[in-house]
Short mmCIF file of C-alpha atoms in Angstrom, two decimals:
data_model
loop_
_atom_site.label_atom_id
_atom_site.label_comp_id
_atom_site.label_asym_id
_atom_site.label_seq_id
_atom_site.Cartn_x
_atom_site.Cartn_y
_atom_site.Cartn_z
CA UNK Y 1 0.37 -21.34 23.77
CA UNK Y 2 1.09 -17.41 23.72
CA UNK Y 3 -0.84 -15.21 21.35
CA UNK Y 4 1.72 -14.04 18.92
CA UNK Y 5 2.64 -10.23 18.97
CA UNK Y 6 2.54 -7.92 15.87
CA UNK Y 7 3.64 -4.03 15.20
CA UNK Y 8 4.16 -1.43 12.73
CA UNK Y 9 7.26 0.31 12.51
CA UNK Y 10 6.52 2.48 9.92
CA UNK Y 11 3.67 4.93 9.99
CA UNK Y 12 2.86 8.60 9.59
CA UNK Y 13 0.87 11.35 11.26
CA UNK Y 14 -0.39 14.88 10.53
CA UNK Y 15 2.49 15.74 11.60
CA UNK Y 16 3.95 15.09 8.25
CA UNK Y 17 1.87 13.63 5.58
CA UNK Y 18 -0.72 11.68 7.34
CA UNK Y 19 -4.24 12.28 8.17
CA UNK Y 20 -4.43 10.68 11.57
CA UNK Y 21 -3.08 12.70 14.55
CA UNK Y 22 -0.50 11.13 17.06
CA UNK Y 23 -3.34 9.98 19.46
CA UNK Y 24 -5.81 8.59 16.76
CA UNK Y 25 -3.06 6.27 15.09
CA UNK Y 26 -2.37 5.01 18.76
CA UNK Y 27 -6.23 4.36 19.48
CA UNK Y 28 -6.16 2.75 15.81
CA UNK Y 29 -3.35 0.46 16.49
CA UNK Y 30 -4.56 -0.51 20.02
CA UNK Y 31 -8.30 -1.25 18.37
CA UNK Y 32 -6.40 -3.82 16.09
CA UNK Y 33 -4.37 -5.58 19.03
CA UNK Y 34 -0.91 -4.23 17.99
CA UNK Y 35 1.86 -4.71 20.39
CA UNK Y 36 3.72 -1.77 19.61
CA UNK Y 37 3.93 1.08 16.90
CA UNK Y 38 6.68 3.33 15.82
CA UNK Y 39 5.84 6.94 14.64
CA UNK Y 40 8.15 7.64 11.69
CA UNK Y 41 6.93 11.24 10.55
CA UNK Y 42 9.17 12.51 7.53
CA UNK Y 43 11.70 14.95 8.75
CA UNK Y 44 10.27 15.73 12.02
CA UNK Y 45 9.87 14.42 15.62
CA UNK Y 46 7.28 17.01 16.73
CA UNK Y 47 4.51 14.41 16.96
CA UNK Y 48 6.55 11.97 19.36
CA UNK Y 49 5.27 13.70 22.55
CA UNK Y 50 1.62 13.73 21.62
CA UNK Y 51 2.13 9.94 20.37
CA UNK Y 52 3.88 8.87 23.86
CA UNK Y 53 1.39 10.56 25.88
CA UNK Y 54 -1.59 8.86 23.88
CA UNK Y 55 0.72 5.44 24.44
CA UNK Y 56 0.80 6.22 28.18
CA UNK Y 57 -2.80 6.86 28.21
CA UNK Y 58 -4.07 3.77 25.84
CA UNK Y 59 -1.91 1.50 27.34
CA UNK Y 60 0.32 1.06 24.15
CA UNK Y 61 4.11 0.96 23.93
CA UNK Y 62 5.16 3.96 21.45
CA UNK Y 63 8.54 3.76 19.49
CA UNK Y 64 9.93 7.34 18.99
CA UNK Y 65 11.53 7.32 15.25
CA UNK Y 66 12.00 9.45 12.05
CA UNK Y 67 11.91 8.94 8.51
CA UNK Y 68 14.75 11.03 6.38
CA UNK Y 69 14.95 11.63 2.83
CA UNK Y 70 18.47 11.31 1.48
CA UNK Y 71 20.10 11.88 -2.04
CA UNK Y 72 22.22 8.94 -3.33
CA UNK Y 73 24.28 8.83 -5.92
CA UNK Y 74 25.71 5.94 -7.78
CA UNK Y 75 25.20 5.52 -11.73
CA UNK Y 76 22.10 8.06 -11.19
CA UNK Y 77 20.75 10.25 -8.81
CA UNK Y 78 17.86 8.19 -6.24
CA UNK Y 79 15.94 9.34 -3.40
CA UNK Y 80 16.91 7.11 -0.71
CA UNK Y 81 14.50 6.83 2.78
CA UNK Y 82 16.12 6.02 5.92
CA UNK Y 83 14.32 5.21 8.88
CA UNK Y 84 15.42 5.55 12.76
CA UNK Y 85 14.02 3.77 15.11
CA UNK Y 86 14.15 4.29 18.93
CA UNK Y 87 15.75 7.75 18.53
CA UNK Y 88 16.13 10.42 21.43
CA UNK Y 89 13.76 12.88 19.90
CA UNK Y 90 15.06 15.93 22.07
CA UNK Y 91 18.62 15.25 20.73
CA UNK Y 92 20.40 18.88 19.91
CA UNK Y 93 22.31 17.65 17.01
CA UNK Y 94 19.30 15.86 15.50
CA UNK Y 95 16.89 18.89 16.07
CA UNK Y 96 19.30 21.35 14.57
CA UNK Y 97 19.66 18.86 11.20
CA UNK Y 98 15.85 18.80 11.24
CA UNK Y 99 15.75 22.65 11.39
CA UNK Y 100 17.81 23.03 8.46
CA UNK Y 101 15.68 20.06 6.53
CA UNK Y 102 12.49 22.20 7.46
CA UNK Y 103 14.01 25.45 5.70
CA UNK Y 104 14.90 23.76 3.07
CA UNK Y 105 11.62 22.37 2.42
CA UNK Y 106 10.02 25.98 2.79
CA UNK Y 107 12.44 27.57 0.15
CA UNK Y 108 11.43 24.61 -1.77
CA UNK Y 109 7.78 24.90 -1.72
CA UNK Y 110 7.65 28.81 -2.00
CA UNK Y 111 8.86 27.93 -5.58
CA UNK Y 112 6.29 25.27 -6.28
CA UNK Y 113 3.53 27.59 -5.16
CA UNK Y 114 4.66 30.00 -7.44
CA UNK Y 115 4.87 27.45 -10.28
CA UNK Y 116 1.27 26.42 -9.70
CA UNK Y 117 0.00 29.72 -9.86
CA UNK Y 118 2.15 30.74 -13.15
CA UNK Y 119 -0.04 27.31 -14.15
CA UNK Y 120 -3.19 29.23 -13.16
CA UNK Y 121 -4.13 27.84 -10.06
CA UNK Y 122 -5.09 30.03 -7.47
CA UNK Y 123 -3.42 28.75 -4.23
CA UNK Y 124 -1.32 30.64 -1.52
CA UNK Y 125 1.33 29.09 0.74
CA UNK Y 126 -1.07 30.12 3.75
CA UNK Y 127 -3.48 27.51 2.33
CA UNK Y 128 -1.14 24.97 2.14
CA UNK Y 129 0.09 25.55 5.55
CA UNK Y 130 -3.52 25.51 6.58
CA UNK Y 131 -3.53 21.80 4.61
CA UNK Y 132 -0.75 20.57 6.09
CA UNK Y 133 -1.03 21.59 10.02
CA UNK Y 134 2.11 20.55 11.15
CA UNK Y 135 5.55 22.16 10.12
CA UNK Y 136 6.22 19.80 7.35
CA UNK Y 137 4.55 20.37 3.88
CA UNK Y 138 4.80 17.65 1.33
CA UNK Y 139 3.60 17.27 -2.17
CA UNK Y 140 0.50 14.95 -0.66
CA UNK Y 141 -0.58 18.22 1.18
CA UNK Y 142 -0.41 20.41 -2.66
CA UNK Y 143 -2.35 17.49 -3.63
CA UNK Y 144 -4.99 17.54 -1.18
CA UNK Y 145 -5.37 21.11 -1.84
CA UNK Y 146 -5.61 20.92 -5.37
CA UNK Y 147 -8.51 18.12 -4.85
CA UNK Y 148 -10.23 20.52 -2.35
CA UNK Y 149 -10.17 23.58 -4.66
CA UNK Y 150 -11.34 21.25 -7.56
CA UNK Y 151 -8.34 21.57 -9.60
CA UNK Y 152 -8.27 18.05 -10.02
CA UNK Y 153 -10.15 15.07 -9.71
CA UNK Y 154 -7.96 12.91 -7.05
CA UNK Y 155 -4.53 12.88 -5.74
CA UNK Y 156 -3.21 10.75 -8.34
CA UNK Y 157 -4.52 13.05 -10.83
CA UNK Y 158 -2.53 16.03 -9.05
CA UNK Y 159 0.86 13.80 -9.04
CA UNK Y 160 0.37 12.44 -12.51
CA UNK Y 161 -0.28 16.05 -14.12
CA UNK Y 162 1.62 18.37 -12.07
CA UNK Y 163 3.62 17.84 -8.95
CA UNK Y 164 5.04 14.40 -9.56
CA UNK Y 165 8.86 14.06 -10.49
CA UNK Y 166 9.25 15.61 -13.94
CA UNK Y 167 5.96 17.29 -14.21
CA UNK Y 168 5.43 20.92 -14.80
CA UNK Y 169 5.08 22.32 -11.08
CA UNK Y 170 7.62 19.72 -9.67
CA UNK Y 171 10.79 21.41 -7.84
CA UNK Y 172 13.75 19.13 -6.73
CA UNK Y 173 14.69 19.44 -3.03
CA UNK Y 174 18.04 19.59 -1.14
CA UNK Y 175 18.44 16.51 0.39
CA UNK Y 176 21.11 14.87 2.74
CA UNK Y 177 23.75 12.39 2.39
CA UNK Y 178 22.83 8.67 3.76
CA UNK Y 179 26.05 8.81 5.82
CA UNK Y 180 24.76 12.32 7.19
CA UNK Y 181 20.99 10.83 8.04
CA UNK Y 182 22.19 7.51 9.28
CA UNK Y 183 25.07 9.65 11.79
CA UNK Y 184 22.40 11.73 12.97
CA UNK Y 185 20.08 8.76 13.93
CA UNK Y 186 22.79 6.46 15.53
CA UNK Y 187 24.22 9.63 17.41
CA UNK Y 188 20.64 10.37 18.47
CA UNK Y 189 20.86 6.54 19.89
CA UNK Y 190 18.70 5.39 17.24
CA UNK Y 191 19.02 2.31 14.31
CA UNK Y 192 19.18 3.30 11.20
CA UNK Y 193 17.11 1.26 8.68
CA UNK Y 194 16.97 1.19 4.98
CA UNK Y 195 13.23 1.78 3.82
CA UNK Y 196 11.20 0.05 1.23
CA UNK Y 197 14.16 -0.85 -1.02
CA UNK Y 198 11.71 -1.98 -3.68
CA UNK Y 199 10.71 1.21 -4.45
CA UNK Y 200 13.87 2.84 -6.06
CA UNK Y 201 13.94 1.47 -9.51
CA UNK Y 202 16.92 -0.71 -8.64
CA UNK Y 203 17.52 -4.45 -9.27
CA UNK Y 204 18.51 -6.97 -5.92
CA UNK Y 205 21.94 -6.78 -6.64
CA UNK Y 206 21.96 -2.92 -6.73
CA UNK Y 207 20.25 -3.01 -3.50
CA UNK Y 208 22.69 -5.38 -1.57
CA UNK Y 209 25.52 -3.14 -2.98
CA UNK Y 210 23.89 0.38 -1.36
CA UNK Y 211 23.07 -1.42 1.76
CA UNK Y 212 26.61 -2.88 2.20
CA UNK Y 213 27.79 0.88 1.24
CA UNK Y 214 25.43 2.31 4.04
CA UNK Y 215 26.69 -0.30 6.77
CA UNK Y 216 30.06 1.55 6.49
CA UNK Y 217 28.18 4.43 7.56
CA UNK Y 218 26.28 2.68 10.45
CA UNK Y 219 23.01 1.35 8.75
CA UNK Y 220 21.49 -1.47 10.89
CA UNK Y 221 18.38 -2.66 9.39
CA UNK Y 222 16.47 -3.10 6.27
CA UNK Y 223 12.63 -3.18 5.83
CA UNK Y 224 12.11 -7.25 5.08
CA UNK Y 225 8.35 -6.90 4.84
CA UNK Y 226 6.21 -3.57 3.38
CA UNK Y 227 2.76 -3.41 1.87
CA UNK Y 228 3.67 -3.26 -1.39
CA UNK Y 229 5.90 -6.01 -1.33
CA UNK Y 230 5.19 -9.64 -3.67
CA UNK Y 231 6.05 -12.52 -2.14
CA UNK Y 232 8.97 -13.00 -4.05
CA UNK Y 233 10.14 -9.07 -3.21
CA UNK Y 234 10.05 -10.25 0.48
CA UNK Y 235 12.53 -13.19 0.18
CA UNK Y 236 15.01 -11.13 -1.95
CA UNK Y 237 14.93 -8.72 0.50
CA UNK Y 238 15.43 -10.87 3.72
CA UNK Y 239 18.08 -12.73 1.69
CA UNK Y 240 20.00 -9.50 1.36
CA UNK Y 241 19.26 -8.88 5.14
CA UNK Y 242 20.55 -12.27 6.15
CA UNK Y 243 23.94 -11.93 3.76
CA UNK Y 244 24.47 -8.57 4.93
CA UNK Y 245 23.44 -9.62 8.59
CA UNK Y 246 20.83 -6.78 8.76
CA UNK Y 247 18.27 -6.53 11.14
CA UNK Y 248 14.86 -7.08 10.12
CA UNK Y 249 12.36 -4.17 10.07
CA UNK Y 250 9.14 -3.66 8.62
CA UNK Y 251 5.88 -1.32 8.20
CA UNK Y 252 2.82 -0.45 6.55
CA UNK Y 253 3.60 3.06 5.93
CA UNK Y 254 0.44 4.02 6.95
CA UNK Y 255 -0.52 7.74 6.07
CA UNK Y 256 -4.34 7.29 6.26
CA UNK Y 257 -6.31 8.81 3.88
CA UNK Y 258 -3.15 10.07 1.96
CA UNK Y 259 -2.88 6.33 0.71
CA UNK Y 260 -5.57 4.81 0.35
CA UNK Y 261 -5.90 1.16 0.49
CA UNK Y 262 -2.88 1.05 3.28
CA UNK Y 263 -4.03 0.13 6.56
CA UNK Y 264 -2.47 0.26 10.12
CA UNK Y 265 -0.82 -2.91 10.74
CA UNK Y 266 -1.62 -4.81 7.77
CA UNK Y 267 -0.87 -2.87 4.90
CA UNK Y 268 -3.16 -4.17 2.29
CA UNK Y 269 -4.41 -6.73 4.53
CA UNK Y 270 -2.16 -9.50 4.83
CA UNK Y 271 0.93 -7.62 6.34
CA UNK Y 272 1.76 -9.18 9.91
CA UNK Y 273 4.95 -7.68 11.30
CA UNK Y 274 6.32 -9.76 14.32
CA UNK Y 275 7.08 -7.76 17.60
CA UNK Y 276 10.32 -10.05 17.65
CA UNK Y 277 11.99 -7.45 15.07
CA UNK Y 278 10.91 -4.80 18.09
CA UNK Y 279 12.80 -6.48 20.57
CA UNK Y 280 15.96 -7.19 18.08
CA UNK Y 281 15.83 -3.44 17.22
CA UNK Y 282 15.62 -2.24 21.19
CA UNK Y 283 18.67 -4.58 21.61
CA UNK Y 284 20.69 -2.88 19.19
CA UNK Y 285 20.01 0.36 20.10
CA UNK Y 286 21.26 -0.37 23.64
CA UNK Y 287 24.48 -2.07 22.21
CA UNK Y 288 25.33 1.27 20.10
CA UNK Y 289 25.47 3.37 23.46
#
């Protein structure tokens, strides 16, 4: 009997807020015998060329991807994440869109640094860029810098006291509409996936309504498997996928040391994402273009 193959369709590298370089992540994926891995950094495709090269070098299939944060309003405002898989990372329209997102992040970061300075923390934007390494600076990088400088005990401390939503140094950032992110992913040859729907403070009826709305814009899949899902949550999200005819996807949301306890390919230890997900999503990407 043929051995079952597994994948991980939601991971982050040093090009956004992960702590593994693309090659380190590929080497790790090979070590744990994944058949494929998707690189889905936040708002950037800059790590994909390195990942593809590493994939060729180490004999592992690499799926070019991205994760884009969007701003959704129903009864309240919610930040919703859309993952794109099998994208053309060289697509000019996507590159232009991402450039705008990075510029928006930069404006926000300058204000957050100022707020932290006003709170008495001696940190600079240059230090933050050094910690981040890539173009994308996220709140995880602020947290790491605050830990490194001894201002907080750990990253959780940084978020709960200063940079978490609504805290003293938090600055809301300008986000795309879901339809714009989904269109950009689709136009770049990719398949748009609703990421980790249990993280949005919505009940399953609301998630289903939102997913159905997003399908009108071109959403094709949903993460039915994720590191933090309970058995019941996985069952409910799978039911939504089946009811709406959405493709199955899933991933660990691996960030290395920036998300302790979440491991590549297995999440908290029991995650196993079938390789069949890759085949169905790839088929959809080919049908769309």
